Coordinates of C-alpha atoms and ligand atoms in Angstrom, one line a residue:
M114 CA 73.5 92.2 126.7
L115 CA 76.3 92.7 124.2
K116 CA 77.7 96.2 123.9
N117 CA 79.4 95.8 120.5
P118 CA 76.9 96.7 117.7
V119 CA 78.5 94.4 115.2
S120 CA 78.3 91.4 117.5
Q121 CA 74.7 92.3 118.1
T122 CA 74.0 92.3 114.3
I123 CA 75.8 88.9 114.0
L124 CA 73.9 87.5 116.9
H125 CA 70.6 88.5 115.2
Y126 CA 71.6 86.6 112.1
V127 CA 72.8 83.6 114.0
D128 CA 69.5 83.5 116.0
A129 CA 67.5 83.8 112.8
Q130 CA 69.4 80.9 111.2
F131 CA 70.9 82.8 108.4
P132 CA 73.2 80.1 107.0
L133 CA 76.3 81.8 105.5
L134 CA 77.6 84.9 107.1
Y135 CA 80.3 86.6 105.1
L136 CA 82.6 88.7 107.3
N137 CA 84.3 91.2 105.0
T138 CA 87.3 92.5 107.0
F139 CA 91.0 92.7 107.4
E140 CA 90.7 92.3 111.1
E141 CA 91.2 88.6 111.7
T142 CA 92.0 89.0 115.4
K143 CA 88.9 91.1 115.9
V144 CA 86.8 88.5 114.0
D145 CA 87.9 85.8 116.4
S146 CA 86.7 87.6 119.4
L147 CA 83.5 88.6 117.7
I148 CA 82.7 85.0 116.7
K149 CA 83.6 83.9 120.2
S150 CA 81.2 86.4 121.7
V151 CA 78.3 84.9 119.7
A152 CA 79.2 81.3 120.1
Y153 CA 77.7 80.9 123.6
G154 CA 79.9 77.9 124.4
R155 CA 79.3 76.1 121.1
E156 CA 82.4 74.3 119.6
I157 CA 84.1 76.5 116.9
L158 CA 85.8 74.8 114.0
E159 CA 88.3 76.8 111.9
W160 CA 89.8 76.2 108.5
N161 CA 92.3 78.7 107.2
A162 CA 94.2 79.0 103.9
S163 CA 97.6 78.9 105.5
K164 CA 97.4 76.1 108.1
G165 CA 94.3 74.1 107.1
F166 CA 92.1 72.7 109.8
V167 CA 93.2 74.3 113.2
H168 CA 92.3 74.6 116.8
F169 CA 90.2 77.9 116.9
E170 CA 91.8 79.2 120.1
T171 CA 95.5 78.1 119.7
K172 CA 95.6 77.9 115.9
S173 CA 97.7 74.8 116.2
P174 CA 97.1 72.3 113.3
L175 CA 94.7 69.5 113.9
L176 CA 94.9 65.9 112.6
D177 CA 92.9 66.8 109.5
S178 CA 94.9 69.9 108.7
I179 CA 96.4 68.5 105.5
K180 CA 92.9 68.2 104.0
T181 CA 91.8 70.7 101.5
V182 CA 88.8 73.0 102.2
E183 CA 86.9 70.9 99.7
E184 CA 87.5 67.7 101.6
I185 CA 86.9 69.2 105.0
L186 CA 83.6 70.7 103.8
Y187 CA 82.5 67.5 102.3
A188 CA 83.3 65.5 105.5
L189 CA 81.5 68.1 107.6
S190 CA 78.4 68.2 105.4
Q191 CA 77.8 64.5 106.0
D192 CA 75.1 63.5 108.6
D193 CA 74.9 65.9 111.5
E194 CA 78.6 66.6 111.8
L195 CA 78.1 70.3 112.2
N196 CA 75.1 70.2 114.5
G197 CA 75.5 72.4 117.5
K198 CA 78.9 73.7 116.1
I199 CA 80.2 76.8 114.3
L200 CA 82.4 76.6 111.3
V201 CA 84.8 79.4 110.4
L202 CA 86.4 79.5 106.9
K203 CA 89.2 82.1 106.6
D204 CA 90.5 83.5 103.3
I205 CA 87.8 81.6 101.6
H206 CA 87.7 83.9 98.5
H207 CA 90.6 81.9 97.0
F208 CA 88.3 78.8 96.8
L209 CA 85.0 80.4 95.8
D210 CA 85.4 79.5 92.2
N211 CA 85.7 75.8 93.0
P212 CA 82.4 74.1 91.9
H213 CA 82.7 71.5 94.6
V214 CA 83.2 74.1 97.4
I215 CA 80.2 76.1 96.1
S216 CA 77.9 73.1 95.9
T217 CA 78.9 71.8 99.3
L218 CA 78.3 75.3 100.8
K219 CA 74.9 75.4 99.2
E220 CA 74.1 71.9 100.5
I221 CA 75.0 72.9 104.0
A222 CA 72.9 76.1 103.7
L223 CA 69.9 74.1 102.6
K224 CA 70.3 71.8 105.6
I225 CA 70.4 74.8 107.9
Y226 CA 67.1 75.9 106.4
N227 CA 65.8 72.5 107.2
G228 CA 66.8 72.7 110.9
L229 CA 70.5 71.8 111.1
E230 CA 71.8 73.9 114.1
T231 CA 74.9 75.5 112.8
V232 CA 76.3 78.7 111.2
L233 CA 79.1 79.1 108.8
F234 CA 81.3 82.2 108.8
L235 CA 83.1 83.0 105.6
V236 CA 85.9 85.4 106.6
S237 CA 87.9 87.4 104.0
P238 CA 89.1 90.9 103.2
V239 CA 88.0 90.4 99.6
L240 CA 84.3 90.2 98.7
K241 CA 83.7 87.4 96.2
I242 CA 80.2 85.9 96.0
P243 CA 79.5 83.2 93.5
T244 CA 76.0 83.7 91.9
E245 CA 74.9 80.2 93.1
L246 CA 75.4 81.3 96.7
E247 CA 74.0 84.9 96.5
K248 CA 70.7 83.9 98.1
Y249 CA 72.3 82.2 101.1
I250 CA 75.0 84.7 101.9
T251 CA 74.7 87.7 104.2
I252 CA 77.5 90.2 104.1
I253 CA 78.7 91.8 107.3
E254 CA 81.3 94.5 106.9
I255 CA 83.5 94.9 109.9
G256 CA 84.9 98.4 110.2
Y257 CA 88.1 99.7 111.7
L258 CA 88.9 99.9 115.3
E259 CA 87.2 102.6 117.3
E260 CA 89.3 105.1 119.3
Q261 CA 88.6 103.3 122.6
D262 CA 89.6 100.0 121.0
V263 CA 92.9 101.4 119.9
K264 CA 93.6 102.8 123.4
Q265 CA 92.7 99.4 124.9
L266 CA 95.0 97.7 122.5
V267 CA 98.0 99.9 123.3
R268 CA 97.4 99.5 127.1
R269 CA 97.1 95.7 126.6
F270 CA 100.4 95.7 124.6
L271 CA 102.2 97.6 127.4
R272 CA 100.7 95.2 130.1
D273 CA 101.5 92.0 128.2
N274 CA 105.1 93.1 127.6
Q275 CA 105.5 94.4 131.2
L276 CA 106.2 97.9 130.0
P277 CA 105.6 101.0 132.0
D278 CA 102.4 102.9 131.5
I279 CA 102.4 106.1 129.3
A280 CA 101.0 109.5 129.9
N281 CA 97.4 110.1 128.8
E282 CA 98.4 112.9 126.4
L283 CA 100.8 110.6 124.6
L284 CA 98.2 107.8 124.5
D285 CA 95.8 110.3 122.9
E286 CA 98.3 111.2 120.2
L287 CA 99.3 107.6 119.5
T288 CA 95.6 106.7 119.2
I289 CA 95.0 109.4 116.6
A290 CA 98.1 108.2 114.7
F291 CA 97.0 104.6 114.8
K292 CA 93.5 105.2 113.5
G293 CA 92.7 103.3 110.3
L294 CA 95.2 100.5 111.0
T295 CA 94.4 97.0 111.9
E296 CA 95.1 95.4 115.3
Y297 CA 97.9 93.3 113.7
E298 CA 99.5 96.4 112.1
I299 CA 99.3 98.4 115.4
V300 CA 100.9 95.6 117.4
N301 CA 103.7 95.3 114.8
I302 CA 104.4 99.0 114.8
L303 CA 104.5 99.1 118.7
S304 CA 106.9 96.2 118.7
L305 CA 109.1 98.0 116.1
A306 CA 109.0 101.2 118.2
Y307 CA 110.1 99.3 121.3
S308 CA 112.8 97.3 119.6
K309 CA 114.4 100.5 118.4
D310 CA 115.2 102.0 121.8
G311 CA 113.2 100.2 124.4
D312 CA 110.8 103.1 124.9
L313 CA 107.6 104.6 123.6
T314 CA 107.8 108.4 123.2
K315 CA 106.6 111.3 121.1
K316 CA 109.5 110.6 118.7
D317 CA 107.8 107.3 117.7
L318 CA 104.9 109.2 116.2
E319 CA 107.1 109.8 113.2
L320 CA 107.7 106.1 112.9
I321 CA 104.0 105.4 113.2
Y322 CA 103.1 107.9 110.5
D323 CA 105.9 106.5 108.2
Q324 CA 104.4 103.0 108.6
K325 CA 100.9 104.4 108.1
F326 CA 101.8 106.0 104.8
Q327 CA 103.0 102.6 103.6
V328 CA 99.9 100.7 104.9
I329 CA 97.5 103.1 103.2
K330 CA 99.5 103.1 100.0
K331 CA 99.2 99.3 99.9
S332 CA 95.5 99.6 100.1
G333 CA 95.8 100.7 96.5
I334 CA 93.0 103.3 96.5
L335 CA 94.0 105.9 99.0
E336 CA 97.2 107.7 99.3
M337 CA 98.4 109.7 102.3
I338 CA 100.0 112.9 101.0
P339 CA 102.8 114.6 102.9
Q340 CA 101.9 118.2 103.9
N341 CA 104.5 120.6 102.7
E342 CA 102.2 123.4 101.4
T343 CA 100.7 126.1 103.5
I344 CA 98.0 128.6 102.6
H345 CA 100.6 131.4 102.5
E346 CA 102.2 129.7 99.5
I347 CA 99.1 130.3 97.4
G348 CA 99.1 133.5 95.5
G349 CA 95.6 135.1 95.2
L350 CA 92.4 133.0 95.5
E351 CA 91.6 135.2 98.5
N352 CA 87.9 134.3 98.6
L353 CA 88.6 130.6 98.7
K354 CA 91.4 131.0 101.2
S355 CA 89.3 133.0 103.6
W356 CA 86.4 130.6 103.2
L357 CA 88.7 127.7 104.1
S358 CA 90.2 129.6 107.1
N359 CA 86.6 130.0 108.5
K360 CA 85.9 126.3 108.0
A361 CA 89.2 125.5 109.7
K362 CA 88.0 127.4 112.8
V363 CA 84.9 125.2 112.9
F364 CA 86.9 122.0 112.2
K365 CA 89.4 122.7 114.9
N366 CA 86.7 123.4 117.5
M367 CA 84.2 120.8 116.3
N368 CA 82.7 120.0 119.7
K369 CA 82.1 123.7 120.6
A370 CA 80.8 124.4 117.1
L371 CA 78.3 121.6 117.2
E372 CA 77.1 122.6 120.6
Y373 CA 76.6 126.1 119.2
G374 CA 74.5 124.7 116.4
V375 CA 77.0 124.8 113.6
D376 CA 76.9 122.0 111.1
I377 CA 79.9 119.7 110.5
P378 CA 81.6 121.0 107.4
K379 CA 81.1 118.6 104.5
G380 CA 83.5 119.8 101.8
V381 CA 84.2 122.0 98.9
L382 CA 84.3 121.5 95.1
I383 CA 87.0 123.4 93.4
A384 CA 86.6 123.5 89.6
G385 CA 88.8 125.3 87.2
L386 CA 91.5 125.6 84.7
P387 CA 94.6 123.3 84.9
G388 CA 97.6 124.7 86.8
C389 CA 95.7 127.4 88.6
G390 CA 96.1 126.0 92.2
K391 CA 93.4 123.5 92.8
S392 CA 95.7 120.7 94.0
L393 CA 97.7 123.3 95.9
N394 CA 94.5 124.3 97.8
A395 CA 93.6 120.7 98.6
K396 CA 97.1 120.2 100.2
A397 CA 97.0 123.6 102.0
T398 CA 93.5 122.8 103.4
A399 CA 94.8 119.7 105.3
Q400 CA 97.7 121.9 106.7
L401 CA 95.3 124.6 107.7
F402 CA 92.9 122.1 109.4
G403 CA 95.8 120.3 111.1
V404 CA 94.7 116.9 109.9
P405 CA 96.1 114.2 107.5
L406 CA 95.5 114.5 103.8
L407 CA 94.2 111.4 101.9
R408 CA 94.0 111.4 98.1
L409 CA 91.4 109.2 96.4
D410 CA 92.5 108.1 93.0
M411 CA 89.4 107.9 91.0
G412 CA 91.1 106.2 88.1
R413 CA 92.4 103.3 90.3
L414 CA 89.0 102.9 92.0
L415 CA 87.3 101.7 88.8
G416 CA 87.7 97.9 88.9
K417 CA 87.4 95.2 86.3
Y418 CA 84.9 92.9 88.1
V419 CA 81.2 93.4 88.8
G420 CA 80.7 95.4 92.0
E421 CA 84.5 96.0 92.4
S422 CA 84.3 99.7 91.8
E423 CA 81.6 100.2 94.5
S424 CA 83.4 97.9 96.9
N425 CA 86.6 100.0 96.3
M426 CA 84.6 103.2 96.9
R427 CA 83.1 101.8 100.1
K428 CA 86.5 100.7 101.3
A429 CA 88.1 104.0 100.6
I430 CA 85.4 105.9 102.4
K431 CA 85.5 103.6 105.4
L432 CA 89.2 104.0 105.7
A433 CA 89.0 107.7 105.4
E434 CA 86.3 107.8 108.1
A435 CA 88.4 105.5 110.3
I436 CA 91.3 108.0 110.0
S437 CA 89.2 111.1 110.4
P438 CA 89.5 113.8 111.3
C439 CA 91.1 114.2 107.9
V440 CA 90.8 115.9 104.5
L441 CA 89.7 113.5 101.7
W442 CA 90.9 114.9 98.4
I443 CA 89.1 113.5 95.4
D444 CA 91.1 114.5 92.4
E445 CA 89.7 114.6 88.9
L446 CA 86.2 114.1 90.0
E447 CA 84.9 114.2 86.5
K448 CA 86.9 111.0 85.6
A449 CA 84.6 108.8 87.7
F450 CA 81.3 110.6 87.3
A451 CA 81.3 112.2 83.9
G452 CA 80.2 108.9 82.2
I453 CA 76.8 108.8 83.9
G454 CA 74.0 108.3 81.5
N455 CA 76.1 107.1 78.5
G456 CA 79.1 105.1 77.5
A457 CA 80.3 101.6 78.4
N458 CA 80.8 102.4 82.1
A459 CA 77.5 104.3 82.5
E460 CA 75.9 101.8 84.9
V461 CA 79.0 101.6 87.2
A462 CA 79.4 105.3 87.1
T463 CA 75.7 105.8 88.1
R464 CA 75.9 103.4 91.0
L465 CA 79.2 104.9 92.2
F466 CA 77.7 108.3 92.0
G467 CA 74.6 107.3 93.9
Y468 CA 76.7 105.9 96.7
F469 CA 78.9 109.0 96.8
L470 CA 75.9 111.4 96.9
T471 CA 74.2 109.5 99.7
W472 CA 77.4 109.5 101.7
M473 CA 78.0 113.2 101.1
Q474 CA 74.4 113.9 102.1
E475 CA 74.4 111.8 105.3
K476 CA 78.0 112.1 106.3
N477 CA 78.5 113.2 109.9
S478 CA 82.1 112.2 110.4
P479 CA 84.8 114.9 110.4
T480 CA 86.0 113.8 106.9
F481 CA 86.2 117.1 104.9
V482 CA 86.0 116.5 101.2
V483 CA 88.0 118.6 98.8
A484 CA 87.0 117.6 95.3
T485 CA 88.8 119.0 92.3
A486 CA 87.8 119.0 88.7
N487 CA 89.0 120.6 85.5
D488 CA 85.9 120.2 83.4
I489 CA 82.5 120.3 85.1
S490 CA 80.5 120.4 81.9
N491 CA 79.8 116.7 82.0
L492 CA 79.3 116.4 85.7
P493 CA 75.7 115.5 86.8
T494 CA 73.7 118.5 87.9
E495 CA 72.7 116.7 91.2
L496 CA 76.3 117.0 92.3
L497 CA 76.4 120.7 91.8
R498 CA 73.2 121.4 93.8
K499 CA 73.6 123.0 97.2
G500 CA 73.7 120.6 100.1
R501 CA 76.1 118.2 98.6
F502 CA 79.1 120.4 99.0
D503 CA 79.2 123.4 101.4
E504 CA 80.4 125.5 98.5
I505 CA 81.6 125.3 94.9
F506 CA 84.4 127.6 93.8
Y507 CA 85.8 128.2 90.4
V508 CA 89.4 129.0 89.9
D509 CA 90.2 131.3 87.0
L510 CA 93.4 132.6 85.5
P511 CA 95.2 134.7 88.0
T512 CA 94.6 138.5 88.0
A513 CA 97.5 141.0 87.7
V514 CA 97.8 141.3 91.5
D515 CA 97.7 137.6 91.9
R516 CA 100.3 137.0 89.3
K517 CA 102.7 139.4 91.1
R518 CA 102.1 137.5 94.3
I519 CA 102.7 134.1 92.6
F520 CA 106.0 135.4 91.2
E521 CA 107.1 136.6 94.7
I522 CA 106.1 133.2 96.3
H523 CA 108.2 131.2 93.8
F524 CA 111.1 133.6 94.0
T525 CA 111.1 133.5 97.8
K526 CA 111.4 129.7 97.7
R527 CA 114.4 129.8 95.4
R528 CA 116.3 133.2 95.2
R529 CA 115.1 135.3 98.0
G530 CA 118.4 137.3 98.0
D531 CA 117.7 138.6 94.4
M532 CA 114.2 139.8 95.0
A533 CA 115.0 143.4 95.8
A534 CA 116.3 144.0 92.3
I535 CA 113.4 142.3 90.5
D536 CA 110.5 144.4 89.0
F537 CA 107.6 142.1 89.9
A538 CA 105.0 144.5 88.6
E539 CA 106.6 144.4 85.2
L540 CA 106.6 140.5 85.3
S541 CA 103.0 140.6 86.2
R542 CA 102.1 142.9 83.3
K543 CA 103.9 140.7 80.8
T544 CA 102.2 137.5 81.9
E545 CA 98.5 138.1 81.3
G546 CA 96.8 134.8 80.5
F547 CA 99.5 132.8 82.3
S548 CA 98.4 130.2 84.9
G549 CA 100.1 129.7 88.3
A550 CA 101.9 126.7 86.9
D551 CA 103.1 128.7 83.9
I552 CA 104.5 131.4 86.3
E553 CA 106.3 128.8 88.4
G554 CA 107.7 127.3 85.2
V555 CA 109.0 130.8 84.1
V556 CA 110.7 131.3 87.5
K557 CA 112.4 127.9 87.5
E558 CA 113.6 128.2 83.9
G559 CA 114.8 131.8 84.4
I560 CA 116.8 130.9 87.4
E561 CA 118.3 127.9 85.7
R562 CA 119.2 129.9 82.6
A563 CA 120.9 132.6 84.8
F564 CA 122.9 129.8 86.6
V565 CA 124.0 128.2 83.3
S566 CA 125.2 131.5 82.0
G567 CA 127.3 132.0 85.1
K568 CA 125.4 135.0 86.4
Q569 CA 125.8 136.1 90.1
Q570 CA 122.2 137.4 90.2
V571 CA 118.9 136.7 88.5
T572 CA 117.5 139.8 86.8
T573 CA 114.1 140.9 85.6
Q574 CA 115.4 140.6 82.0
D575 CA 116.2 136.9 82.6
M576 CA 112.6 136.4 83.4
V577 CA 111.2 138.5 80.6
S578 CA 113.2 136.5 78.0
I579 CA 111.7 133.3 79.3
I580 CA 108.2 134.8 79.3
E581 CA 108.6 135.8 75.7
D582 CA 109.5 132.1 74.8
T583 CA 106.5 130.7 76.8
A584 CA 103.1 129.6 75.3
S585 CA 100.8 130.4 78.2
L586 CA 97.7 128.4 79.2
S587 CA 95.4 131.0 77.6
V588 CA 97.1 130.5 74.3
L589 CA 97.1 126.6 74.5
F590 CA 93.5 126.4 75.8
K591 CA 92.2 129.4 73.9
D592 CA 88.8 127.9 72.9
K593 CA 88.2 125.9 76.0
I594 CA 88.8 128.7 78.5
K595 CA 85.8 130.7 77.3
V596 CA 83.5 127.7 77.4
L597 CA 84.6 126.8 80.9
S598 CA 84.4 130.4 82.3
D599 CA 80.9 130.7 80.8
A600 CA 79.8 127.4 82.4
Y601 CA 81.1 128.5 85.8
K602 CA 79.2 131.8 85.6
K603 CA 76.0 130.1 84.4
N604 CA 76.1 127.7 87.4
H605 CA 76.7 130.7 89.7
F606 CA 79.8 129.2 91.2
K607 CA 81.7 131.5 93.5
S608 CA 84.9 132.9 92.2
A609 CA 88.0 131.8 94.2
S610 CA 89.6 135.2 93.6
K611 CA 88.6 138.6 94.8
S612 CA 87.4 140.3 91.6
Ligands
ATP994 P1 95.6 120.4 87.4 O1 94.2 120.5 87.1 O2 96.4 120.3 86.2 O3 95.9 119.3 88.4 P2 95.8 122.4 89.5 O4 94.8 123.5 89.3 O5 95.5 121.4 90.5 O6 96.1 121.7 88.1 P3 98.2 122.9 90.9 O7 98.8 121.5 90.8 O8 97.7 123.3 92.1 O9 97.2 123.1 89.7 O10 99.3 123.9 90.4 C1 100.5 123.4 89.8 C2 101.7 124.2 90.3 O11 101.6 125.6 89.9 C3 101.7 124.2 91.9 O12 102.5 123.2 92.4 C4 102.2 125.6 92.2 O13 103.6 125.5 92.4 C5 101.9 126.4 91.0 N1 100.7 127.3 91.3 C6 99.5 127.2 90.7 N2 98.7 128.1 91.1 C7 99.3 128.8 92.1 C8 99.0 129.9 93.0 N3 97.8 130.5 93.0 N4 100.0 130.3 93.8 C9 101.2 129.8 93.8 N5 101.5 128.7 93.0 C10 100.6 128.3 92.2

């Protein structure tokens, strides 16, 4: 009995004579062991884009290695060449627009239907299915390594390189850090860590995270954001901050909470005016929860080809789940979903939206979603219903108390020594209708102006003169603010601030 659920699935398809199995994955090494586990002694033939026809075990080129995939496929499709064997074609997406390759694959598939005993594995990180082959191909997505696989891999690396074993505590931390990376990437990083100082210690976690930032960035859809903001750097928004602090208690004690009967936190939607701290909250949430922050760029997710956007969304969600526990920050939610029901991208947006809703509904991984949006008026109502997000907050312009606090926060960061002489209550009074970003801008400019004028200290008057020159958010967005505030109230969203 096979333990691995993916190999079980593959085995079912192989037994049922499904002709073309498309393994959609980055994990080439994992694929080899999976295929071997379902081969039951049958000969495995491999063709890959870099070396051509190779020995499956050793990857050394075979006599026919110079032949193209087209020639190899043609030769193997003759008579019963493939009978009793398995054929693996790697990085095949490069060749799936070649009419000869397509027709030969179709021919082999038909022969399999007629009793030829073989199975073809098409292996590629890119999903590309020619219409002519749609009926014959079965897609199998191979996910990321599980925690126990990562641990095994690290142990095997140590053994193979005759390196001393490491403490369990360090192994646990390394495992968390490696989650979401492929076997190949993990082995490379381990080699790099050892080549630096011949040892593997806690110090190497930094190196792993540096590499991981890069790998995730290369994926093109997700980005790992450094965590520099804490919840103490957010002025006001007390309701939201205390709600997040409660969720952090659950998140950090997930096992105990689940045992107690608490549900896994799903996520929060923070809607509101620009520059009022939505992004700041997303960043502070990850810090508060003590987990990595991944940002999903909705703009980049939307692809040019049919099915590409959904495939990108699936990939992003899979990667986030592999890295979990984490916070997944979906910025500008309205960009992807506002087009539902009309416009050129309506169909794609509707499918993406359906996928996202189902995932949110059924999600049971510790991937906490923080979705942020400026304008919710075009968002589909299904998204705003309870049960999708744990809560929906709206962020309004800061109150007088909050404005004072925001001034203090930005002064503390830059000119702590001058604070005793500043009249923060006066600054707050003079900035009604200013957003948090406006206030930060006033502090920055005031300090710069004082410096340029050669002053030893920044004064209240320096700030006031900048305030008088500033067009605040409420002036710039005069008409929109009322419409948005009314929409939030109509939808009964919770206010992020204490009123
Ligand atoms: P957008 O919708 O334009 O992305 P946003 O609501 O996400 O805006 P942020 O990016 O969080 O706004 O805020 C911009 C900057 O303004 C922050 O980096 C922060 O310095 C400052 N800021 C905004 N709100 C607050 C606040 N409540 N406390 C402290 N600083 C704030």
